[in-house]
Tab-separated table of C-alpha atoms in Angstrom:
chain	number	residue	atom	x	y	z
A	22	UNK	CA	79.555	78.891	80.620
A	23	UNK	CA	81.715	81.607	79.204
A	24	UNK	CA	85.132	80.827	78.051
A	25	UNK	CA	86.810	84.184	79.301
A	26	UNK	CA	86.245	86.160	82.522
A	27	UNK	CA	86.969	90.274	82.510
A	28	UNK	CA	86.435	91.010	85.990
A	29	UNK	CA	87.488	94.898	86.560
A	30	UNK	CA	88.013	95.534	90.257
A	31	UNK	CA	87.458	99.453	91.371
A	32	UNK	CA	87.719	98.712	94.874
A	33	UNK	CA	90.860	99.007	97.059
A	34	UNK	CA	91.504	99.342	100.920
A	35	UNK	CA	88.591	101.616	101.032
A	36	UNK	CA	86.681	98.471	100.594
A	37	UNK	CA	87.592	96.049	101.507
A	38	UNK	CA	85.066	92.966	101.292
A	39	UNK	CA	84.332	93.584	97.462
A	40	UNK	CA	87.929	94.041	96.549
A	41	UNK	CA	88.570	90.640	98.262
A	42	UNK	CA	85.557	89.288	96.349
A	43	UNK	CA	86.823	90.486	92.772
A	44	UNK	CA	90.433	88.634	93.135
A	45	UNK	CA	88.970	85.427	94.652
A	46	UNK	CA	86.369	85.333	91.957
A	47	UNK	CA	89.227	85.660	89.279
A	48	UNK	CA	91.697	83.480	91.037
A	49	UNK	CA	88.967	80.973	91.598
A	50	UNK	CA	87.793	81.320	87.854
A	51	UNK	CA	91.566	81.496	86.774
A	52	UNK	CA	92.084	77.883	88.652
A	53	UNK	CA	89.117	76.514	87.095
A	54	UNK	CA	90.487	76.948	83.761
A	55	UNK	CA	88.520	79.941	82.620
A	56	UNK	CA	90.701	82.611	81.045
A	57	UNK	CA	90.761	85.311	83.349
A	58	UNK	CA	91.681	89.289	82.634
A	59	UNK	CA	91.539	91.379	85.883
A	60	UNK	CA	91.071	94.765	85.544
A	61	UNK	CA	92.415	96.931	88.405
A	62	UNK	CA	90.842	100.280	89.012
A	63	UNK	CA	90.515	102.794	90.943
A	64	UNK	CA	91.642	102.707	94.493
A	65	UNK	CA	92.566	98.667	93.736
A	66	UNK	CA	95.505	100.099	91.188
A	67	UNK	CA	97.753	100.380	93.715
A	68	UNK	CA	97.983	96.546	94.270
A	69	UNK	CA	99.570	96.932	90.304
A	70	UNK	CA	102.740	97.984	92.496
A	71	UNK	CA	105.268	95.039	93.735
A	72	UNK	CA	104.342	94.851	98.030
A	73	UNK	CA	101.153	96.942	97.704
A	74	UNK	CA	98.859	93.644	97.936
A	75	UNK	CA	100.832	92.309	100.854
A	76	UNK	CA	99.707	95.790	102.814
A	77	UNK	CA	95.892	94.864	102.518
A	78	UNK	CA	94.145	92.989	105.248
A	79	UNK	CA	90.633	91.128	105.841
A	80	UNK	CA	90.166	88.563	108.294
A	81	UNK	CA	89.060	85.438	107.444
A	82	UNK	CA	90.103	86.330	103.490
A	83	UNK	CA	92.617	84.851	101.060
A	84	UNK	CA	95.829	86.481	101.573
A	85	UNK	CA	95.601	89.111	98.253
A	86	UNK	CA	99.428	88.249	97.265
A	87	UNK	CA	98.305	84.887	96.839
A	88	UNK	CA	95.244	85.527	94.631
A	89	UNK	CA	97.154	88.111	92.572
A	90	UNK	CA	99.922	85.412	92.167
A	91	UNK	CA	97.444	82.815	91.113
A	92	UNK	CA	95.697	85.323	88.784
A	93	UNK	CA	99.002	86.608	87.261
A	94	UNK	CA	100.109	82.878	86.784
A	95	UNK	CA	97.299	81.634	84.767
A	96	UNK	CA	95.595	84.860	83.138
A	97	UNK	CA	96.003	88.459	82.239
A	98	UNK	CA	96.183	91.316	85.194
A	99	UNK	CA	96.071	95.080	83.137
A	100	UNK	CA	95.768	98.427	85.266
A	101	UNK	CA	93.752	101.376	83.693
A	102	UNK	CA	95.522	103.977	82.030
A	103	UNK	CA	94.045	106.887	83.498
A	104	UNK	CA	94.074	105.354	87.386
A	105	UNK	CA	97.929	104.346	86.744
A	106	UNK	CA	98.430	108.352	85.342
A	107	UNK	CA	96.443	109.742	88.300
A	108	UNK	CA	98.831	107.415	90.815
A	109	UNK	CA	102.151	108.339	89.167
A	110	UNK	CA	102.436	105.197	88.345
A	111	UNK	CA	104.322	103.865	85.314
A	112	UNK	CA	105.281	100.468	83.835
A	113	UNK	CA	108.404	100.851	84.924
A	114	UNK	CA	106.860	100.726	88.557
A	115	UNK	CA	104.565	97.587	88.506
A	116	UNK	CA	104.907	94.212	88.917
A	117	UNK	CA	105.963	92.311	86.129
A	118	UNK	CA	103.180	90.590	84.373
A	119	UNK	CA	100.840	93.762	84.651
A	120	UNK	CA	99.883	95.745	81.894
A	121	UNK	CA	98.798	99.252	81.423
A	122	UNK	CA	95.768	99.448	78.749
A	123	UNK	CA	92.729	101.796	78.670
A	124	UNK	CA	89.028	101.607	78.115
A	125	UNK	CA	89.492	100.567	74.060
A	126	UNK	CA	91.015	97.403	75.277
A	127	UNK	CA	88.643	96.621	77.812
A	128	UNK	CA	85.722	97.166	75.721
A	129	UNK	CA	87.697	94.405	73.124
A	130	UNK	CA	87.678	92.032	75.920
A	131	UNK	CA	84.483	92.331	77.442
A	132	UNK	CA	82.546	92.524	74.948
A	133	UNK	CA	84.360	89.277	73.034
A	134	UNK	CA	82.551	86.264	71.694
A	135	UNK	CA	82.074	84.075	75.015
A	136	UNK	CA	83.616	86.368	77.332
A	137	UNK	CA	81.344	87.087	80.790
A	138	UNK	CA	82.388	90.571	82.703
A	139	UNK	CA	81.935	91.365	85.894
A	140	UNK	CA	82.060	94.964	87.808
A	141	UNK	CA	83.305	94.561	91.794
């Protein structure tokens, strides 16, 4: 089993069901002891921003505040440079514990001794 999970999640509101399944999967993993990094891209960048996760809905779904929270408590949650520049956003503007790194530091992580990634 690999010792570290990158999971990088592109999906936001737009869709819904695989977005849901990339922050279980991490907050699951990140429970389980794995070490988790979750990469959020895309349209799922937003939910870098404090309230932003609290606006997404899915029935019968884990509430996305509490898998962010879980993810945030026990591994690593970065948003993509270029998303968080397309979005305006800045870290001044996200939620403490998120990072801003690009592709370089992605590529470190993913392709790590032991580490497993996974695209939602």
């Amino acid at each position: 089993m690999a010792k570290k999970l990158v999971i990088k999640v592109t999906a936001g509101a737009d869709a819904p069901e695989r977005c849901s399944q990339a922050f279980t999967v991490a907050a699951v993993a990140a429970a389980s002891g794995v070490e988790v990094s979750l990469w959020l891209t895309g349209e799922s960048a937003w939910f870098a921003l404090p309230g932003r996760a609290a606006e997404f809905e899915l029935p019968h779904a884990a509430p996305l505040p509490d898998l962010l929270d879980s993810v945030l408590a026990a591994g690593k949650v970065t948003l993509c440079t270029q998303c968080a520049a397309r979005r305006d956003i800045t870290e001044k503007d996200v939620i403490e514990g998120v990072r801003i790194a690009g592709a370089q530091v992605f590529m470190q992580e993913a392709m790590a001794d032991g580490a497993q990634a996974l695209v939602y």
